[in-house]
Coordinates of C-alpha atoms in Angstrom, one line a residue:
Chain A
M24 CA 267.4 168.1 95.0
K25 CA 270.9 169.6 95.3
A26 CA 271.9 167.8 92.1
V27 CA 268.9 169.1 90.2
L28 CA 269.5 172.7 91.5
S29 CA 273.0 172.6 90.3
S30 CA 271.8 171.3 86.9
E31 CA 269.3 174.1 86.6
W32 CA 272.1 176.6 87.4
V33 CA 274.1 175.2 84.5
K34 CA 271.1 175.5 82.3
L35 CA 270.5 179.1 83.3
R36 CA 274.1 180.3 82.8
S37 CA 274.6 178.4 79.5
V38 CA 272.1 180.2 77.3
A39 CA 272.4 183.7 75.9
S40 CA 268.8 184.7 76.7
T41 CA 269.7 184.8 80.4
F42 CA 272.3 187.5 79.8
H43 CA 270.0 189.4 77.5
T44 CA 267.3 189.6 80.1
I45 CA 269.7 190.5 82.8
G46 CA 271.3 193.1 80.5
A47 CA 267.8 194.6 79.8
A48 CA 267.2 194.8 83.6
A49 CA 270.6 196.4 84.1
A50 CA 269.7 199.2 81.7
M51 CA 267.9 200.6 84.7
V52 CA 271.2 201.9 86.0
V53 CA 272.0 203.8 82.8
L54 CA 268.4 205.2 82.6
G55 CA 268.7 206.2 86.3
I56 CA 271.9 208.1 85.6
A57 CA 270.4 209.8 82.6
W58 CA 267.3 210.7 84.5
T59 CA 269.3 212.1 87.5
V60 CA 271.6 214.2 85.2
Y61 CA 268.4 215.6 83.4
V62 CA 266.5 216.5 86.6
G63 CA 269.8 217.7 88.2
A64 CA 270.2 220.2 85.3
L65 CA 266.6 221.3 85.7
A66 CA 267.2 221.8 89.5
D67 CA 270.3 223.9 88.7
E68 CA 268.0 226.3 86.8
R69 CA 265.0 226.4 89.2
G70 CA 266.7 225.8 92.5
M71 CA 264.7 222.7 93.6
L72 CA 262.1 220.2 92.3
R73 CA 260.3 217.0 93.2
A74 CA 261.4 214.3 90.8
A75 CA 260.5 210.6 91.0
A76 CA 263.2 208.2 92.2
P77 CA 264.7 206.4 89.2
E78 CA 264.6 203.0 91.0
E79 CA 260.9 203.4 91.4
G80 CA 260.2 205.0 88.0
F81 CA 262.1 202.4 86.0
L82 CA 261.0 199.4 88.1
P83 CA 258.6 198.0 85.5
L84 CA 261.6 197.6 83.2
V85 CA 263.4 195.3 85.7
Q86 CA 260.1 193.5 86.5
M87 CA 259.4 192.8 82.8
S88 CA 262.9 191.8 81.9
L89 CA 263.3 189.3 84.6
A90 CA 259.7 188.0 84.2
V91 CA 260.8 187.1 80.7
L92 CA 263.7 185.2 82.3
G93 CA 261.2 183.3 84.5
V94 CA 259.0 182.5 81.5
L95 CA 261.9 181.3 79.3
T96 CA 263.2 179.0 82.0
I97 CA 260.4 176.6 81.2
T98 CA 258.9 177.6 77.8
S99 CA 262.3 177.3 76.1
E100 CA 262.3 173.7 77.2
H101 CA 258.8 173.1 75.9
A102 CA 259.5 174.9 72.6
T103 CA 262.7 172.9 71.9
G104 CA 261.6 169.5 73.3
M105 CA 264.4 169.8 75.9
I106 CA 261.7 169.2 78.6
R107 CA 261.5 165.6 77.5
T108 CA 265.3 165.2 77.8
S109 CA 265.1 166.8 81.2
L110 CA 262.3 164.6 82.4
V111 CA 264.1 161.5 81.3
T112 CA 267.0 162.5 83.6
V113 CA 264.7 163.8 86.4
P114 CA 261.5 161.8 86.2
R115 CA 260.2 163.3 89.4
R116 CA 258.4 166.3 88.0
S117 CA 258.0 168.0 91.4
T118 CA 261.8 168.0 91.9
L119 CA 262.5 169.4 88.5
F120 CA 259.9 172.2 88.9
L121 CA 260.9 173.1 92.4
A122 CA 264.6 173.3 91.3
K123 CA 263.6 175.6 88.5
A124 CA 261.6 177.8 90.8
G125 CA 264.5 177.9 93.3
I126 CA 267.0 179.0 90.7
V127 CA 264.7 181.6 89.1
A128 CA 264.0 183.0 92.6
L129 CA 267.7 183.2 93.6
A130 CA 268.9 184.6 90.2
T131 CA 266.2 187.2 89.9
L132 CA 266.4 188.4 93.5
A133 CA 270.2 188.8 93.3
T134 CA 269.9 190.6 89.9
A135 CA 267.1 192.8 91.0
M136 CA 268.6 193.9 94.3
S137 CA 272.0 194.6 92.6
V138 CA 270.4 196.7 89.9
L139 CA 268.2 198.5 92.3
L140 CA 271.0 199.3 94.8
L141 CA 273.3 200.3 92.0
T142 CA 270.7 202.7 90.5
Y143 CA 270.0 204.0 94.0
V144 CA 273.6 204.7 94.8
T145 CA 274.6 206.2 91.5
S146 CA 271.6 208.5 91.3
R147 CA 272.2 209.8 94.8
L148 CA 275.9 210.4 94.1
I149 CA 275.1 212.3 90.9
A150 CA 272.3 214.3 92.6
G151 CA 274.8 215.4 95.3
E152 CA 273.6 218.3 97.4
R153 CA 270.8 219.3 94.9
H154 CA 267.2 219.2 96.1
L155 CA 265.6 216.7 93.7
G156 CA 262.9 215.4 96.1
F157 CA 263.9 211.7 95.8
N158 CA 267.3 212.2 97.2
E159 CA 266.3 213.9 100.4
S160 CA 265.4 211.0 102.6
A161 CA 267.7 208.7 104.6
F162 CA 268.7 205.3 103.2
T163 CA 266.9 203.6 106.1
N164 CA 263.7 205.2 105.1
D165 CA 264.1 204.1 101.5
L166 CA 265.1 200.6 102.4
P167 CA 261.5 199.1 102.6
M168 CA 260.7 200.4 99.2
L169 CA 263.9 198.9 97.8
L170 CA 263.3 195.5 99.4
A171 CA 259.6 195.5 98.3
S172 CA 260.7 196.4 94.7
G173 CA 263.2 193.5 94.7
L174 CA 260.7 191.0 96.0
S175 CA 258.1 192.2 93.4
V176 CA 260.6 191.4 90.6
T177 CA 261.1 187.8 91.9
A178 CA 257.4 187.3 92.5
L179 CA 256.7 188.4 88.9
A180 CA 259.5 186.1 87.5
L181 CA 258.0 183.2 89.4
V182 CA 254.5 184.1 88.1
G183 CA 256.1 183.9 84.6
L184 CA 257.5 180.5 85.4
G185 CA 254.2 179.3 86.6
L186 CA 252.2 180.7 83.6
G187 CA 254.9 179.3 81.3
A188 CA 254.5 175.8 82.7
A189 CA 250.7 176.1 82.5
M190 CA 250.6 177.4 78.9
R191 CA 253.7 175.8 77.5
S192 CA 253.9 178.8 75.3
T193 CA 256.4 181.7 75.5
A194 CA 254.1 184.1 73.7
G195 CA 251.0 183.2 75.8
A196 CA 252.9 183.5 79.1
L197 CA 254.5 186.8 78.1
V198 CA 251.1 188.3 77.1
S199 CA 249.7 187.2 80.5
V200 CA 252.6 188.8 82.4
V201 CA 252.2 192.0 80.4
S202 CA 248.5 192.0 81.2
L203 CA 249.2 191.6 84.9
L204 CA 251.9 194.3 84.9
F205 CA 250.6 197.0 82.5
V206 CA 247.2 196.3 81.0
L207 CA 245.1 195.4 84.0
P208 CA 246.4 198.3 86.2
G209 CA 245.6 200.7 83.3
V210 CA 242.0 199.4 82.9
I211 CA 241.3 199.3 86.7
N212 CA 242.3 203.0 86.9
Y213 CA 239.2 204.0 85.1
L214 CA 236.7 202.1 87.3
P215 CA 234.4 204.4 89.2
P216 CA 235.8 205.2 92.6
P217 CA 236.1 203.8 95.2
W218 CA 236.3 200.6 93.2
N219 CA 239.4 201.6 91.2
T220 CA 241.4 202.0 94.4
R221 CA 240.0 198.9 96.1
I222 CA 240.8 196.6 93.2
A223 CA 244.0 198.4 92.2
A224 CA 245.3 197.8 95.8
L225 CA 245.4 194.1 95.0
L226 CA 247.4 194.4 91.7
L227 CA 251.0 193.5 91.6
P228 CA 252.6 196.9 90.7
N229 CA 250.6 198.6 93.5
L230 CA 251.6 196.1 96.2
V231 CA 255.2 197.5 96.3
P232 CA 254.3 201.0 97.7
Q233 CA 251.8 199.4 100.1
I234 CA 254.4 197.1 101.5
A235 CA 256.6 200.2 102.1
S236 CA 253.6 202.1 103.5
E237 CA 253.6 204.7 100.8
R238 CA 251.0 206.2 98.5
M239 CA 250.1 204.0 95.5
S240 CA 249.9 206.9 93.0
S241 CA 248.5 210.5 92.9
R242 CA 245.4 209.2 91.1
L243 CA 244.7 206.2 93.3
G244 CA 245.9 207.8 96.6
D245 CA 246.7 205.6 99.6
G246 CA 246.2 201.9 99.5
Y247 CA 243.9 199.8 101.6
L248 CA 246.4 197.1 102.6
P249 CA 248.7 197.3 105.6
P250 CA 252.3 196.2 104.8
W251 CA 251.9 192.6 106.0
A252 CA 248.8 192.1 104.0
A253 CA 250.3 193.6 100.9
L254 CA 253.3 191.3 101.4
A255 CA 251.0 188.3 101.7
V256 CA 249.2 189.2 98.5
L257 CA 252.5 189.6 96.8
F258 CA 253.5 186.1 97.8
A259 CA 250.1 184.7 96.8
Y260 CA 250.6 185.6 93.1
P261 CA 253.6 183.3 92.5
L262 CA 252.1 180.7 94.9
I263 CA 248.9 180.4 92.9
T264 CA 250.5 180.5 89.4
L265 CA 253.3 178.0 90.4
T266 CA 250.7 175.6 91.7
I267 CA 248.7 175.8 88.4
G268 CA 252.0 175.4 86.5
Y269 CA 253.0 172.4 88.6
Y270 CA 249.7 170.6 88.0
A271 CA 249.9 171.2 84.3
L272 CA 253.5 169.8 84.2
K273 CA 252.5 166.8 86.5
R274 CA 249.2 165.8 84.9
K275 CA 249.8 166.3 81.2
D276 CA 252.1 164.0 79.1
A277 CA 255.3 165.7 78.3
Chain B
M12 CA 255.0 161.7 92.6
V13 CA 252.6 158.9 91.9
R14 CA 252.1 158.4 88.2
R15 CA 251.7 154.7 88.1
A16 CA 249.6 152.4 90.3
G17 CA 250.6 149.0 91.3
G18 CA 252.3 147.3 94.3
P19 CA 255.9 146.4 94.8
P20 CA 257.5 144.5 92.0
S21 CA 257.0 140.7 92.2
R22 CA 260.6 140.0 91.2
I23 CA 263.6 142.1 90.4
L24 CA 265.1 141.4 87.0
Y25 CA 268.3 143.2 86.3
G26 CA 268.8 144.7 82.9
V27 CA 265.3 143.8 81.8
I28 CA 262.6 145.9 80.2
E29 CA 259.2 144.4 80.9
L30 CA 255.9 145.5 79.4
Q31 CA 252.7 144.2 81.1
H32 CA 249.5 144.9 79.2
L33 CA 250.7 148.4 78.4
T34 CA 247.9 150.5 76.9
K35 CA 247.8 154.2 75.9
R36 CA 244.8 155.9 74.6
Y37 CA 244.9 159.4 73.1
G38 CA 241.3 160.5 72.8
G39 CA 239.6 158.0 70.6
T40 CA 242.7 156.2 69.3
L41 CA 244.6 153.4 70.9
A42 CA 248.3 154.2 70.3
V43 CA 249.4 151.2 72.3
D44 CA 247.0 148.3 72.8
D45 CA 247.6 145.8 75.5
L46 CA 251.3 145.4 74.7
S47 CA 253.3 142.8 76.6
F48 CA 256.9 141.8 75.9
T49 CA 260.2 141.5 77.6
V50 CA 263.6 142.8 76.4
E51 CA 266.6 140.9 77.8
P52 CA 270.2 141.7 78.2
G53 CA 273.2 140.6 76.1
H54 CA 271.8 141.3 72.7
V55 CA 270.2 144.0 70.5
T56 CA 266.4 143.8 70.3
G57 CA 265.1 145.4 67.2
F58 CA 261.8 147.2 67.6
L59 CA 259.9 147.3 64.3
G60 CA 256.6 148.5 63.0
P61 CA 255.1 150.8 60.4
N62 CA 254.9 154.6 61.1
G63 CA 252.3 155.2 63.8
A64 CA 252.5 151.6 65.1
G65 CA 253.2 153.0 68.6
K66 CA 256.9 152.4 68.9
S67 CA 257.8 155.9 70.0
T68 CA 254.8 156.0 72.3
T69 CA 255.9 152.7 73.9
M70 CA 259.3 154.2 74.6
R71 CA 257.8 157.3 76.0
L72 CA 255.6 155.2 78.3
I73 CA 258.6 153.2 79.5
L74 CA 260.4 156.4 80.3
G75 CA 257.4 157.9 82.2
L76 CA 257.1 160.8 79.8
D77 CA 253.5 159.7 79.1
A78 CA 251.3 158.0 81.7
P79 CA 249.8 154.7 80.5
T80 CA 246.1 154.4 80.4
S81 CA 246.5 151.0 81.9
G82 CA 249.1 148.3 82.3
Q83 CA 252.7 149.1 83.2
A84 CA 256.3 149.2 82.0
L85 CA 259.1 148.1 84.3
V86 CA 262.8 148.6 84.0
N87 CA 264.9 146.5 86.4
G88 CA 261.6 145.5 88.0
R89 CA 260.6 149.0 88.8
G90 CA 258.6 151.9 87.3
Y91 CA 261.0 154.3 85.6
T92 CA 259.7 157.3 87.6
S93 CA 260.6 155.7 90.9
L94 CA 264.3 155.4 90.0
R95 CA 266.5 157.8 92.0
K96 CA 269.3 158.0 89.5
P97 CA 267.7 156.8 86.3
M98 CA 270.6 157.7 84.0
R99 CA 272.7 155.1 85.8
E100 CA 270.2 152.4 84.9
V101 CA 268.6 153.5 81.7
G102 CA 270.0 155.6 78.8
A103 CA 267.6 156.7 76.1
L104 CA 267.7 158.6 72.8
L105 CA 264.2 159.4 71.7
D106 CA 264.4 162.6 69.7
A107 CA 267.8 164.0 68.8
G108 CA 266.3 167.4 68.2
A109 CA 265.0 167.7 71.8
V110 CA 267.9 170.1 72.8
H111 CA 268.1 173.8 73.4
G112 CA 270.0 175.1 70.3
G113 CA 271.7 177.9 72.2
R114 CA 273.6 175.7 74.6
S115 CA 277.0 174.2 73.8
A116 CA 277.3 170.4 73.5
Y117 CA 279.4 170.4 76.6
N118 CA 277.0 172.4 78.7
H119 CA 274.0 170.4 77.4
L120 CA 275.7 167.2 78.6
L121 CA 276.9 168.8 81.8
C122 CA 273.4 170.1 82.9
L123 CA 272.0 166.6 82.3
A124 CA 274.9 164.8 84.0
R125 CA 274.6 167.0 87.1
T126 CA 271.0 165.8 87.8
N127 CA 272.4 162.3 88.4
D128 CA 275.6 163.3 90.1
I129 CA 277.7 162.5 87.1
G130 CA 281.0 164.5 87.0
P131 CA 282.5 166.6 84.2
K132 CA 285.1 164.0 83.6
R133 CA 282.5 161.6 82.3
V134 CA 281.1 164.3 80.1
V135 CA 284.4 164.7 78.4
E136 CA 284.7 161.0 78.1
V137 CA 281.4 160.5 76.2
L138 CA 282.1 163.5 74.0
E139 CA 285.2 161.7 72.9
Q140 CA 283.4 158.4 72.6
V141 CA 280.8 159.8 70.2
G142 CA 283.4 161.9 68.3
L143 CA 282.1 165.3 69.3
A144 CA 285.1 166.4 71.4
G145 CA 286.2 168.9 68.7
V146 CA 282.9 170.7 68.7
A147 CA 282.2 170.5 72.5
R148 CA 282.1 174.2 72.9
K149 CA 280.0 174.9 69.8
R150 CA 276.3 175.7 70.0
V151 CA 274.1 172.7 69.4
G152 CA 271.8 174.7 67.2
G153 CA 274.5 174.7 64.5
F154 CA 274.8 170.9 64.5
S155 CA 273.8 168.7 61.6
L156 CA 271.2 166.0 62.3
G157 CA 274.0 163.4 62.4
M158 CA 275.9 165.4 65.0
K159 CA 272.7 165.8 67.1
Q160 CA 272.2 162.0 66.9
R161 CA 275.7 161.5 68.3
L162 CA 275.0 164.1 71.0
G163 CA 271.7 162.2 71.9
I164 CA 273.7 159.0 72.1
A165 CA 276.2 160.7 74.3
V166 CA 273.4 161.7 76.7
A167 CA 272.2 158.0 76.8
L168 CA 275.7 156.8 77.6
L169 CA 276.5 159.4 80.3
G170 CA 275.4 157.3 83.2
D171 CA 277.0 154.1 81.8
P172 CA 273.6 152.3 82.1
G173 CA 272.8 148.6 81.7
I174 CA 269.7 149.4 79.6
L175 CA 269.7 151.5 76.5
M176 CA 266.9 152.5 74.2
F177 CA 267.3 154.2 70.9
D178 CA 264.5 155.5 68.7
E179 CA 265.7 155.7 65.1
P180 CA 269.4 156.5 65.9
V181 CA 270.7 156.1 62.4
N182 CA 268.4 158.8 61.0
G183 CA 270.5 161.4 59.3
L184 CA 273.8 159.6 59.7
D185 CA 276.3 159.2 56.9
P186 CA 277.6 155.7 56.0
D187 CA 280.4 156.2 58.5
G188 CA 277.9 157.1 61.2
V189 CA 275.7 154.2 60.3
R190 CA 278.6 151.8 60.7
W191 CA 279.7 153.5 63.9
I192 CA 276.2 153.0 65.4
R193 CA 276.1 149.4 64.3
D194 CA 279.4 148.7 66.0
L195 CA 278.5 150.7 69.0
M196 CA 275.2 148.7 69.5
R197 CA 276.9 145.4 69.1
S198 CA 279.7 146.2 71.5
L199 CA 277.3 147.6 74.1
A200 CA 275.3 144.4 73.8
A201 CA 278.4 142.3 74.0
E202 CA 279.2 144.0 77.3
G203 CA 276.0 142.4 78.6
R204 CA 273.7 145.4 78.3
T205 CA 270.1 145.4 77.2
I206 CA 269.5 147.3 74.0
L207 CA 266.1 148.2 72.5
L208 CA 266.6 149.7 69.1
S209 CA 263.9 151.0 66.7
S210 CA 264.6 151.5 63.1
H211 CA 263.0 151.4 59.6
L212 CA 266.2 150.2 57.9
M213 CA 265.7 146.4 57.6
S214 CA 269.1 145.6 56.2
E215 CA 270.6 147.5 59.1
M216 CA 268.4 145.7 61.6
A217 CA 269.3 142.3 60.1
L218 CA 273.0 143.2 60.7
T219 CA 272.6 144.6 64.2
A220 CA 269.7 142.8 66.0
E221 CA 269.5 139.3 67.3
R222 CA 265.9 139.5 68.5
I223 CA 263.0 141.3 66.8
V224 CA 259.7 142.7 68.2
I225 CA 257.2 143.8 65.6
V226 CA 254.2 145.9 66.5
G227 CA 251.4 147.2 64.3
R228 CA 248.4 149.4 65.3
G229 CA 249.8 149.4 68.9
K230 CA 249.5 145.6 69.2
L231 CA 252.3 143.0 69.3
I232 CA 252.5 141.1 66.0
I233 CA 255.5 138.9 66.7
E234 CA 258.4 138.4 69.0
A235 CA 261.1 136.2 67.5
T236 CA 264.8 135.9 66.7
V237 CA 266.2 137.2 63.5
A238 CA 267.3 133.6 62.7
E239 CA 263.8 132.3 63.1
L240 CA 262.4 135.0 60.8
T241 CA 265.0 134.6 58.1
A242 CA 264.5 130.8 58.2
R243 CA 260.8 131.3 57.4
Y244 CA 261.0 134.2 54.9
P245 CA 263.6 135.0 52.2
S246 CA 264.9 138.0 54.2
L247 CA 264.0 140.1 57.3
E248 CA 262.5 142.7 55.0
D249 CA 260.2 140.1 53.5
A250 CA 259.2 138.9 56.9
Y251 CA 258.4 142.5 58.0
M252 CA 256.4 143.2 54.9
A253 CA 254.4 140.0 55.2
L254 CA 253.7 140.4 58.9
T255 CA 252.8 144.1 58.9
S256 CA 250.7 144.1 55.6
D257 CA 247.5 144.4 57.7
S258 CA 248.8 147.1 60.0
V259 CA 250.0 149.9 57.7
Q260 CA 248.0 152.9 58.8
F261 CA 248.6 156.3 60.2
G262 CA 247.5 156.2 63.8
A263 CA 248.3 158.5 66.7
A264 CA 251.7 159.6 65.4
R265 CA 253.3 161.8 68.0

């Protein structure tokens, strides 16, 4: 297993797409700085305001970028035929798939936490003593939200890996990830209450605030799930999709 | 992972590929039909047959990429998928194009080598052996078909295995490359290795192989030495034409 993990690490660091997706995720830092400078200037005119925290507002960018990383980890192998070369060297498909999942989890968690913390720190430093709303709570209060955000990125990247293995298609897996992250939450919003909130509480993007015991959104209000349950649902997403992906890899001829 | 039924091997044969009633059905077509033969060490065994005869499928079944419908293929007396470090026992080149084009030749070999605990020194060695040392850091996507064939052969040689399988390795090679392959095959066989080589070039096969296995429509047509065939027919090509005249069809080409 150690040998296959180190092989997957070489695979990940030796293709340009890895750095493109990490670069796209890191754009959050730049956007966070721009956002803080903008709302800081508004605050200088009006005295104070309540702006959204950049590491929350731009989270979908990091989620999407690193979900692409998770998808490509497996679909690039199916698209090129590399999967057959890989399976000849590692005929135990469970070992290969677990190693891929492990490397995707480590790489995306490290990237997401670095980007989130960097965005957090730079935006607070630029905000300084201004009253921007998001910069007025202590770091310890913000920590659950940061950790939940980081975990959600990794969960989504693993969902991407699982869907990629199940569909063997980059486009198919990406469309599914986009549906989970953007389309479905948008549609559920317009269900008649209380069903919109009930179902929305189970959707990936809304699990993050529930884990941190915060309001889901102004439209949906508070969530239904206590933090531990929201965390369990967050873990269920990758667990289910990885299981489906593993069976597809194991059962079907490569 | 259990992909192949059957008890423990009855006898351990080192350096032997053994097919026992190997059968593979894709939907309604039998790609490989009750195929039994043995490939032994010390010489090159030519694997011949018309397009769609099931040669590539047979090799995929031996390597565990496809699961047989019935029967089994053993290497060194065991199923391929049960080998702990398969690259040290079997080297294979199936499809030279089955590589991620964005990776350098060195990194491609390194990621595969790591799965079987093969060090970077050996990677450099095989790159020199196949004549790719000068382009080791170049992206594989820019390689010609001949260079990709050499890279695929480098992968097969990484683990210094006793058994080697090559599917159409001379495709796309220039005359220099064709001669290089011929000499390589002969020297590998002279070292006591087992070589299974498929090709459509009869003149090349007559120069390289000592034994010939001909299949048609997934079935074994004949297993003989080149000397036996050329004694009965004017040339190996004539022998092939006469023996496969009933079997030319386009079956489950994959």
